[in-house]
CSV table of C-alpha atoms and ligand atoms in Angstrom, one decimal:
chain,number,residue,atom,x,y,z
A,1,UNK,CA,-16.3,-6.4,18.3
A,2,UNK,CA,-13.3,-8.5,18.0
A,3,UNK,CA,-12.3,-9.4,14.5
A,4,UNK,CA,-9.3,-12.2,13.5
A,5,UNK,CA,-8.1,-10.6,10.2
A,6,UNK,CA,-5.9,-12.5,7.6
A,7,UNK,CA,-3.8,-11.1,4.5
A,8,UNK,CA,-1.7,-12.9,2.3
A,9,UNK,CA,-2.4,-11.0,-0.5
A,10,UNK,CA,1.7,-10.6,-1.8
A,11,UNK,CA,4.8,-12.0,0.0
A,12,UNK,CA,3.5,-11.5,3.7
A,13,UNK,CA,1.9,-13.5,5.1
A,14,UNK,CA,-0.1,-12.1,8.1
A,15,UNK,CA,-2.7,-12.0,10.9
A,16,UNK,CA,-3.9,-9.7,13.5
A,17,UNK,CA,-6.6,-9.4,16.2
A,18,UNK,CA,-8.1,-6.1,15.9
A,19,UNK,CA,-10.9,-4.6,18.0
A,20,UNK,CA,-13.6,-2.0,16.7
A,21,UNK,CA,-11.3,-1.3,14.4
A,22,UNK,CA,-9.0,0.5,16.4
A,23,UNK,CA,-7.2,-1.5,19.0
A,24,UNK,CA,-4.6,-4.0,17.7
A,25,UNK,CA,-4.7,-6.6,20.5
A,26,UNK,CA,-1.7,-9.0,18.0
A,27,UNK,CA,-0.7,-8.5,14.8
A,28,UNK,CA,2.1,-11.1,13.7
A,29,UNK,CA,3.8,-10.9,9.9
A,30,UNK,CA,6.1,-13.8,8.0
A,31,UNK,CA,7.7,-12.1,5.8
A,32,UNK,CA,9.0,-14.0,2.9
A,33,UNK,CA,11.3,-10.9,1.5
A,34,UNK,CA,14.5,-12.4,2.3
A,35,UNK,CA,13.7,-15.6,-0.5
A,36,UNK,CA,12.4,-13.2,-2.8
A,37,UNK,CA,15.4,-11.2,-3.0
A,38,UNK,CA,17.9,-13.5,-5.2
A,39,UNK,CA,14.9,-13.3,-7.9
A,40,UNK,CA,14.7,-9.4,-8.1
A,41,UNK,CA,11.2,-9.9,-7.4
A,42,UNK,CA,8.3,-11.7,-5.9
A,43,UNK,CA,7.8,-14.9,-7.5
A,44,UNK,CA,4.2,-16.2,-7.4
A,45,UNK,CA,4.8,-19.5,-7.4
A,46,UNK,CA,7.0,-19.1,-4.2
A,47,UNK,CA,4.9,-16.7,-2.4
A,48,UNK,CA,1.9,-19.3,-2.3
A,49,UNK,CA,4.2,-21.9,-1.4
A,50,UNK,CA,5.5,-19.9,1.5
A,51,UNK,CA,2.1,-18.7,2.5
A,52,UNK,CA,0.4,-22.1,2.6
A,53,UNK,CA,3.5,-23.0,4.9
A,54,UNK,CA,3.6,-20.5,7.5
A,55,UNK,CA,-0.5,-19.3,7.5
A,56,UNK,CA,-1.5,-21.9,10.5
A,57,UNK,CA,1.0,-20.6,12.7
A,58,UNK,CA,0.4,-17.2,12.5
A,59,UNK,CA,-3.0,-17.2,12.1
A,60,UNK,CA,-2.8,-19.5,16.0
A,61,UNK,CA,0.4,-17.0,17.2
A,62,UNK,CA,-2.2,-14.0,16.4
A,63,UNK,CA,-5.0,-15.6,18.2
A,64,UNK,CA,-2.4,-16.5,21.1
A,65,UNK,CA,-1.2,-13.0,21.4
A,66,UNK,CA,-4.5,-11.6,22.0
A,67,UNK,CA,-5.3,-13.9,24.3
A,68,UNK,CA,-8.2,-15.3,22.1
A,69,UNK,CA,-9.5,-18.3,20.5
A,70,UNK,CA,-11.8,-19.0,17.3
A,71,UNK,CA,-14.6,-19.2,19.2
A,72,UNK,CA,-14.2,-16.1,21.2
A,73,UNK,CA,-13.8,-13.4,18.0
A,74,UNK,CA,-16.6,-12.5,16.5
A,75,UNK,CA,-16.0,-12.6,13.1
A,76,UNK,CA,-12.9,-13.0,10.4
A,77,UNK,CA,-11.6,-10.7,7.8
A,78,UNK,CA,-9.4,-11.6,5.1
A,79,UNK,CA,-8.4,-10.0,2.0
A,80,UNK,CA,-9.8,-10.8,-1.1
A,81,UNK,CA,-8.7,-8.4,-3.7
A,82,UNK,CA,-6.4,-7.0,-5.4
A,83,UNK,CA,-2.8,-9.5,-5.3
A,84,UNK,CA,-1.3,-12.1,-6.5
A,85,UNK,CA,-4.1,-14.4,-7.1
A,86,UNK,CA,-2.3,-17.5,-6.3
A,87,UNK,CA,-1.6,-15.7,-2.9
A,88,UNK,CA,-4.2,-14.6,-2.4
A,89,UNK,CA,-6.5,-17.7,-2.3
A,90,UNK,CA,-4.4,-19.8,0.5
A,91,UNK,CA,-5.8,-16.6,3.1
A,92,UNK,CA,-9.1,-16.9,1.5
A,93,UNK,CA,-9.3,-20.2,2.0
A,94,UNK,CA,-8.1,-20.5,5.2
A,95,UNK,CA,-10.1,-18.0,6.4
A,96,UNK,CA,-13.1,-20.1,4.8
A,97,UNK,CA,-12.2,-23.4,6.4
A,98,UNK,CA,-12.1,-21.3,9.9
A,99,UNK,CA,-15.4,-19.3,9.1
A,100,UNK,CA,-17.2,-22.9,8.5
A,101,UNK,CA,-16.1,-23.9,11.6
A,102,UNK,CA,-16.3,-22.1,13.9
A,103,UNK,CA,-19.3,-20.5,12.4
A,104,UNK,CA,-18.6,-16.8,12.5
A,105,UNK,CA,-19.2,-14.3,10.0
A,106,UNK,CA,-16.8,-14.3,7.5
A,107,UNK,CA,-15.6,-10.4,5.7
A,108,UNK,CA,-13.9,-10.0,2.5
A,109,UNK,CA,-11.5,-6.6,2.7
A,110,UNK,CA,-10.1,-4.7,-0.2
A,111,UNK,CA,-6.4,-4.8,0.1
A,112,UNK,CA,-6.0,-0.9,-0.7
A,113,UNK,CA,-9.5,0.1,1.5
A,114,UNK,CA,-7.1,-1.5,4.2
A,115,UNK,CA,-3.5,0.2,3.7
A,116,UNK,CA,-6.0,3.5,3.4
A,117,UNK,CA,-7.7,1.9,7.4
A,118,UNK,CA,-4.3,1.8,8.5
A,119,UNK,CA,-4.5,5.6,9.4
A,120,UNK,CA,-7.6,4.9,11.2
A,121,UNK,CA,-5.7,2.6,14.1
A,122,UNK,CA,-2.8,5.5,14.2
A,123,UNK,CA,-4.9,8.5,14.6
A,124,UNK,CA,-8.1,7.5,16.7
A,125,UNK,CA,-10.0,10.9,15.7
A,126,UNK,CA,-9.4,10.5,11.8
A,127,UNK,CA,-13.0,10.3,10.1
A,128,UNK,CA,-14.1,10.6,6.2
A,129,UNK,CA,-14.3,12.7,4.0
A,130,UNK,CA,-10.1,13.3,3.1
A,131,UNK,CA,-8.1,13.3,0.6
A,132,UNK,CA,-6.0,9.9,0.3
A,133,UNK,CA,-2.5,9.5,-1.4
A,134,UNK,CA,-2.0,5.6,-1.9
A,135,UNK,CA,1.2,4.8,-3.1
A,136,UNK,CA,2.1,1.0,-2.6
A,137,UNK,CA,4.4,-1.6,-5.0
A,138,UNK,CA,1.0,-2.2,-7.4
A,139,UNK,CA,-1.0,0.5,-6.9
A,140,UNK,CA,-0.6,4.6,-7.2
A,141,UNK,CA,-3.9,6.5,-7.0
A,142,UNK,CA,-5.1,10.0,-5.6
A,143,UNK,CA,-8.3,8.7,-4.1
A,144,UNK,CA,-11.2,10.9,-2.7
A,145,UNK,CA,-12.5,8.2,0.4
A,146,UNK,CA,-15.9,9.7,1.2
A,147,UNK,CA,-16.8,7.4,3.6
A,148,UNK,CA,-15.1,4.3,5.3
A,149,UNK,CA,-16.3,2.1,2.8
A,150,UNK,CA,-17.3,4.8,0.1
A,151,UNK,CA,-14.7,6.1,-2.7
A,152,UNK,CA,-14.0,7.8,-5.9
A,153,UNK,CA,-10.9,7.5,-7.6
A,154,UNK,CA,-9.2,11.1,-9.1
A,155,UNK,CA,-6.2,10.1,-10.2
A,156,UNK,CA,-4.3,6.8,-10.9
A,157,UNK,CA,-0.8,5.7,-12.2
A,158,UNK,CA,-1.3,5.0,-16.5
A,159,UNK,CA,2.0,2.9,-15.9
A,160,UNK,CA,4.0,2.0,-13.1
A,161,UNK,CA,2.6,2.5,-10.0
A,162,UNK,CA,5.3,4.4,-7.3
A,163,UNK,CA,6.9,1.6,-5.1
A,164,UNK,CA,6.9,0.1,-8.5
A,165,UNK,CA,9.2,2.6,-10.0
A,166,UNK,CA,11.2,2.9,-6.8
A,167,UNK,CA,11.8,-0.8,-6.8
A,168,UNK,CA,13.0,-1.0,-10.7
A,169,UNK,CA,15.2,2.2,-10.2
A,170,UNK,CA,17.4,1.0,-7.5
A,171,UNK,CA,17.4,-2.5,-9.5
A,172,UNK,CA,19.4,-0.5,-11.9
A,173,UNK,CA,21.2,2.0,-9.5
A,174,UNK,CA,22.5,-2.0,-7.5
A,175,UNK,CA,20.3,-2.4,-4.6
A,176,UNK,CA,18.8,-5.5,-3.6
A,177,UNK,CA,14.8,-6.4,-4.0
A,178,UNK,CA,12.7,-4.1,-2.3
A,179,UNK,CA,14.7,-1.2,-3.6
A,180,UNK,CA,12.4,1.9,-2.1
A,181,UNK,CA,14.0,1.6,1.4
A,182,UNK,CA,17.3,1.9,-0.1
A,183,UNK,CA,16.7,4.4,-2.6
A,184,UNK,CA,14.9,6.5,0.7
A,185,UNK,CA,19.0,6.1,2.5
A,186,UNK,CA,21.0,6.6,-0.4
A,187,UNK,CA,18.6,10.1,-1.2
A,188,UNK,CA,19.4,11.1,2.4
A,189,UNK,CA,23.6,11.1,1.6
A,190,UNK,CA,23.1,13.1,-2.1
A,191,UNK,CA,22.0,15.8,-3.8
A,192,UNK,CA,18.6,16.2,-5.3
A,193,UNK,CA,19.7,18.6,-8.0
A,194,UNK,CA,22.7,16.5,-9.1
A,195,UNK,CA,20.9,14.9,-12.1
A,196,UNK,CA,18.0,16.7,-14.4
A,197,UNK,CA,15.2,13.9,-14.5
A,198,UNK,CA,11.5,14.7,-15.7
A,199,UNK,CA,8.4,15.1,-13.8
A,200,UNK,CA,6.3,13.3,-16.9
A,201,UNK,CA,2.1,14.4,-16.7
A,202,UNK,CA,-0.6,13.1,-18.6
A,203,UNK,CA,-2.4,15.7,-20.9
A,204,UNK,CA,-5.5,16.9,-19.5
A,205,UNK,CA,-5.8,14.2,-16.4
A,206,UNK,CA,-4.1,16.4,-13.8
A,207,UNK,CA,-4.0,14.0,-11.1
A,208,UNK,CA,-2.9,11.4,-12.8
A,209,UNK,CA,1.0,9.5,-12.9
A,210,UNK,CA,3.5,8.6,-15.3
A,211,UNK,CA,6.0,7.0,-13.9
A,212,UNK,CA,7.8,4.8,-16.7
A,213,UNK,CA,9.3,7.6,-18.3
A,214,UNK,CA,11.5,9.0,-15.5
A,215,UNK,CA,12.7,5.3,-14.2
A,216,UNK,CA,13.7,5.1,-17.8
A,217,UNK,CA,15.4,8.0,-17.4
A,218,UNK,CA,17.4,6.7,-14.3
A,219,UNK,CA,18.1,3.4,-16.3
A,220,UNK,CA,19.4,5.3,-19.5
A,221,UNK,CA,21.3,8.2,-17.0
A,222,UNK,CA,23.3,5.3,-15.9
A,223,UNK,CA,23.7,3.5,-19.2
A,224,UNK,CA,24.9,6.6,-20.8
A,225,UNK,CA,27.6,7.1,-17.7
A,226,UNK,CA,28.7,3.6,-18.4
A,227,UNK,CA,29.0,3.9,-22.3
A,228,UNK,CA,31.6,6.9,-22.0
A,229,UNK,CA,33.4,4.9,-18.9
A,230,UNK,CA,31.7,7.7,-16.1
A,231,UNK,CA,30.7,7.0,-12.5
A,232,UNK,CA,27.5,7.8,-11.6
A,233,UNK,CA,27.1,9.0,-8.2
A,234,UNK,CA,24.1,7.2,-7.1
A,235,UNK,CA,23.3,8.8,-4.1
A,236,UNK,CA,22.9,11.8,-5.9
A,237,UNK,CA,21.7,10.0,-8.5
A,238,UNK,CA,18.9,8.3,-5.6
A,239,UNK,CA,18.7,12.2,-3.7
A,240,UNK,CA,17.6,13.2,-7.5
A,241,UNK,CA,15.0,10.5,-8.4
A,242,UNK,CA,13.1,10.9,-4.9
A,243,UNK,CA,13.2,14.6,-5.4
A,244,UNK,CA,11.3,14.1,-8.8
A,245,UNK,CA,8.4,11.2,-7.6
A,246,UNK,CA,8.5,13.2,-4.1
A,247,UNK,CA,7.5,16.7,-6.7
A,248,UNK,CA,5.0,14.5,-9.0
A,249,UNK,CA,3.5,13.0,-5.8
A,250,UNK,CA,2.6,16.1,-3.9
A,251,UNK,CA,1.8,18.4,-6.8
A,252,UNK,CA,-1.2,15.7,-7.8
A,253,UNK,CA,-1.7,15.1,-4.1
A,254,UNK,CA,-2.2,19.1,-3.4
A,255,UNK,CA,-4.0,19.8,-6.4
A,256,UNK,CA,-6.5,17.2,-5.8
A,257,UNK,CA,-7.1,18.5,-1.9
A,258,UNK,CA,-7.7,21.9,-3.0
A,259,UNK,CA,-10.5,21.1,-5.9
A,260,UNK,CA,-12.2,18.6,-3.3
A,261,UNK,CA,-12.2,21.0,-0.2
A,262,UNK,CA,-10.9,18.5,2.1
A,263,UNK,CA,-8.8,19.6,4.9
A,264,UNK,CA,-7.8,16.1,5.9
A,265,UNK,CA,-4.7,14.6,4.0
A,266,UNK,CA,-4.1,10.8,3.7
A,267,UNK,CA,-1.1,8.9,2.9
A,268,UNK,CA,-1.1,5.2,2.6
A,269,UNK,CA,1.2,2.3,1.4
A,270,UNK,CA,4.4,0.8,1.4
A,271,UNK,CA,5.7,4.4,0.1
A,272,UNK,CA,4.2,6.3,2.5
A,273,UNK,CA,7.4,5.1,4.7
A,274,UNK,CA,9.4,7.4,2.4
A,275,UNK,CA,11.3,9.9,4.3
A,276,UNK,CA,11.7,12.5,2.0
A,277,UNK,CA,7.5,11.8,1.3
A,278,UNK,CA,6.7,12.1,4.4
A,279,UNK,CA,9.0,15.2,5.0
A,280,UNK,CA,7.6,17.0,1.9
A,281,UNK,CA,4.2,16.8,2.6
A,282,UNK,CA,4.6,17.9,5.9
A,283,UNK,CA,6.0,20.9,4.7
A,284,UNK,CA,3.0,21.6,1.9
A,285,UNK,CA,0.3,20.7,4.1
A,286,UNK,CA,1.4,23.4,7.0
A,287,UNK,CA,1.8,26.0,4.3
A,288,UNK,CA,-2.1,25.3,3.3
A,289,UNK,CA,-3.1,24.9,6.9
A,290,UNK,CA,-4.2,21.3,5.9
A,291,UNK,CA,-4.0,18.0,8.6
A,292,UNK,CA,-1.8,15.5,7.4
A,293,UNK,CA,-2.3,11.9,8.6
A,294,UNK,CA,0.5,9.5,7.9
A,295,UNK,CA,0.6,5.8,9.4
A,296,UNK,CA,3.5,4.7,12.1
A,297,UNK,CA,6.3,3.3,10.1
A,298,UNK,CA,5.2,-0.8,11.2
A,299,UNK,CA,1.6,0.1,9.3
A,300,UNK,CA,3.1,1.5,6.1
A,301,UNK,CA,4.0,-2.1,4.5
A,302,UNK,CA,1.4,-5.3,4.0
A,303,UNK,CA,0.0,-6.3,7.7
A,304,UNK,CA,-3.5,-7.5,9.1
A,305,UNK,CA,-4.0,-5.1,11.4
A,306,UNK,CA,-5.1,-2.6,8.9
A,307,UNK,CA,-7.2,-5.8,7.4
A,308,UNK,CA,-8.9,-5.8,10.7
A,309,UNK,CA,-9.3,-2.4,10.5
A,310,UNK,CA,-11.7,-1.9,7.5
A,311,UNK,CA,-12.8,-5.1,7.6
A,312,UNK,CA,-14.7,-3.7,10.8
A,313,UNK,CA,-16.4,-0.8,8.8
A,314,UNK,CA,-17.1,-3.4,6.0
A,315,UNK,CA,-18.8,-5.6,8.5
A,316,UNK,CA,-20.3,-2.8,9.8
A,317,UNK,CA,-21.8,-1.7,5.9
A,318,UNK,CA,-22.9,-5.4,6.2
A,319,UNK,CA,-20.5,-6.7,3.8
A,320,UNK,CA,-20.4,-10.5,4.2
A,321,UNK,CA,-19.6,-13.2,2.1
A,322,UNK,CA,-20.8,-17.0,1.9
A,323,UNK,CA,-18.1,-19.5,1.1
A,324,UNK,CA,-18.3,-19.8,-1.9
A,325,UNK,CA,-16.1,-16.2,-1.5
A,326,UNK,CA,-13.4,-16.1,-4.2
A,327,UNK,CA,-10.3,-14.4,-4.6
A,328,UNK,CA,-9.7,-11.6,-7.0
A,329,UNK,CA,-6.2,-10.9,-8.4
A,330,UNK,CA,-7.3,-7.0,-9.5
A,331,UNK,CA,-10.6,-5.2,-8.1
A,332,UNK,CA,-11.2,-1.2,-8.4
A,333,UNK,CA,-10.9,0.0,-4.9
A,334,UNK,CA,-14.4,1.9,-5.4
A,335,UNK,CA,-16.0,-1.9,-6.5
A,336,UNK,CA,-17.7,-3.1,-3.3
A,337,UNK,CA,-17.8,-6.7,-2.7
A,338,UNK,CA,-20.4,-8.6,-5.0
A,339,UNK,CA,-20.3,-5.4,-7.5
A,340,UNK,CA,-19.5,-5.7,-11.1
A,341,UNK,CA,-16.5,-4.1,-11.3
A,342,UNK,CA,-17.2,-2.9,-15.1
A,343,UNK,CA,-21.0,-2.5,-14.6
B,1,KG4,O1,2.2,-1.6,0.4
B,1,KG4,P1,3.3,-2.5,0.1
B,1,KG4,O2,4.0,-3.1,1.3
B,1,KG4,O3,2.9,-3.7,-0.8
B,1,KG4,C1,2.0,-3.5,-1.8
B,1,KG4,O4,0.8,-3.6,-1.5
B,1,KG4,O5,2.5,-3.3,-3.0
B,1,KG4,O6,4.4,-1.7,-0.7
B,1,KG4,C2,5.6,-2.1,-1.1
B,1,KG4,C3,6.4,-1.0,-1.8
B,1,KG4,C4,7.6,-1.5,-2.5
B,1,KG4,O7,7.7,-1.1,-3.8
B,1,KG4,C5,8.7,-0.9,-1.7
B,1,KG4,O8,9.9,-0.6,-2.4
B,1,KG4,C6,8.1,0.4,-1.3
B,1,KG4,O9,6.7,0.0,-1.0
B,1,KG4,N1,8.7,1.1,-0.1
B,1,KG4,C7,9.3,2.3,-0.2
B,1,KG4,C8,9.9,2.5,1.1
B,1,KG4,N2,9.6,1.4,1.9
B,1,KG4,C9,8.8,0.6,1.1
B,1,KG4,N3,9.5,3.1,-1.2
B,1,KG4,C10,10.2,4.2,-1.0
B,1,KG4,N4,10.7,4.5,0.2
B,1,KG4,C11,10.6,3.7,1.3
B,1,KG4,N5,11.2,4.0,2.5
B,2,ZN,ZN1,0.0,-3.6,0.2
């Protein structure tokens, strides 16, 4: 089953053409991060604008690449939910306009269910139950994915979610908009005990985050250098910061494997490109003899390949949607499509 898939929902704007949910036969991304940058930030006014723009050419340069037309796929996926909802809706839509024309089934994909599906097109043999780690820009969660489109949520961020934190420290430590990859080559140059930050935990949730506290504690580290005319060394000062989410992320990670029994360890998200992530769980999953699937560097970030991906188990769950399909700006990842979400 070939399936066109479409995401849009942050400041990519992409398609793929993925089939059975493995084989990526094109996968094409605009990325709008370079406009982005002189705001510090994704503006959603922008990213709609940009999206509206560049969505008919990838969408016919995916389509191209594979070979394929609308009328030879057999069915679109787009996301739906969670993003920016102004984002968002231009894929939605689009992928409406094509479903009603071409008269194919049209599947609404969970943006995190797909950075989780990502893993499934890098490692042919991986199959629920696991253990998932998603850490993206928005989202942070220890997630228990007990079938393809079947989860339970352990443990979630209470503030800022990882790529979130990693994006406002290196704000303050200079670097440009998106700071994590920065932050990941500046850590590889310092020294991870230079500077004493916390590892903040939430009372009695042990797999949840907290990640406002120690990006405070970057901001006020350099504030206080500054205030007494100090340097700070920031790639110490980086080496330091990825040492602390790097401890917080595998500690709830681990803990979380061991009390579900899962041999299978996940990592997803646009911080799942992390070296010193992906270098550290290595390192604790060998010690507890557990697997440890991470996705090829080109499927950590936004794409539609991994859209393509779970849409294909969703399709195959028989998740559809009519057009009168809507988008959703945020959507538990354990909330099918047409659930209440606060039932
Ligand atoms: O999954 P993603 O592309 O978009 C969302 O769905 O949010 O994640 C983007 C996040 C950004 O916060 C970015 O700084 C972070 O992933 N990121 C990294 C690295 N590469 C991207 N964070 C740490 N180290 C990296 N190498
Ligand atoms: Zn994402």
């Amino acid at each position: 089953m070939k399936l066109l898939a479409i995401e849009s929902s942050c400041d990519e704007t992409a398609a793929a053409v993925v089939e059975d949910g493995k084989t990526v036969l094109s996968s094409v991304i605009a990325s709008q991060v370079e406009e982005h940058k002189q705001y510090g930030g994704v503006v959603p006014e922008i990213a709609s604008r940009r999206h509206c723009e560049a969505i008919s050419a990838v969408v016919d340069k995916a389509l191209a690449d594979a070979g394929e037309t609308i009328h030879s796929i057999d069915g679109i996926a787009v996301t739906y939910a969670p993003g920016l909802i102004g984002a968002l809706l231009v894929g939605v839509n689009y992928a409406k306009g094509l479903a009603m024309a071409s008269g194919k089934p049209l599947i609404p994909t969970h943006h995190i269910r797909s950075h989780i599906a990502a893993n499934y097109i890098a490692h042919p043999k991986l199959k629920p139950p696991f253990t998932c780690l998603v850490a993206s820009g928005g989202h942070s969660h220890i997630i228990e994915v007990q079938d393809y489109t079947k989860f339970r949520v352990i443990g979630r961020t209470r503030d800022d979610a990882a790529g979130e934190a990693y994006d406002k420290a290196a704000r303050s430590m200079g670097f440009p908009y998106p700071g994590g990859i920065y932050i990941d080559r500046a850590a590889q140059l310092g020294d991870p005990d230079a500077y004493k930050l916390p590892r903040p935990s939430v009372e009695g949730c042990p797999y949840d985050f907290s990640f406002s506290g120690l990006k405070t504690a970057v901001i006020n580290t350099i504030h206080n250098a500054k205030q007494k005319g100090e340097s700070v060394d920031v790639n110490n000062l980086a080496a330091s910061f990825q040492k602390a989410v790097c401890d917080i992320l595998s500690d709830r990670l681990m803990k979380a494997a061991g009390e579900l029994g899962h041999n299978s360890i996940v990592v997803a998200g646009g911080v799942s490109a992390n070296s010193g992530l992906r270098a550290r769980l290595a390192e604790e999953c060998e010690k507890r003899g557990y697997q440890l699937y991470l996705p090829p560097l080109d499927l950590c970030g936004d794409n539609a390949a991994m859209v393509g991906a779970q849409g294909y188990y969703e399709f195959l769950a028989g998740v559809t949607a009519g057009l009168d399909l809507n988008a959703t700006a945020s959507l538990p990842i354990d909330c099918g499509y047409g659930e209440d979400a606060y039932a």
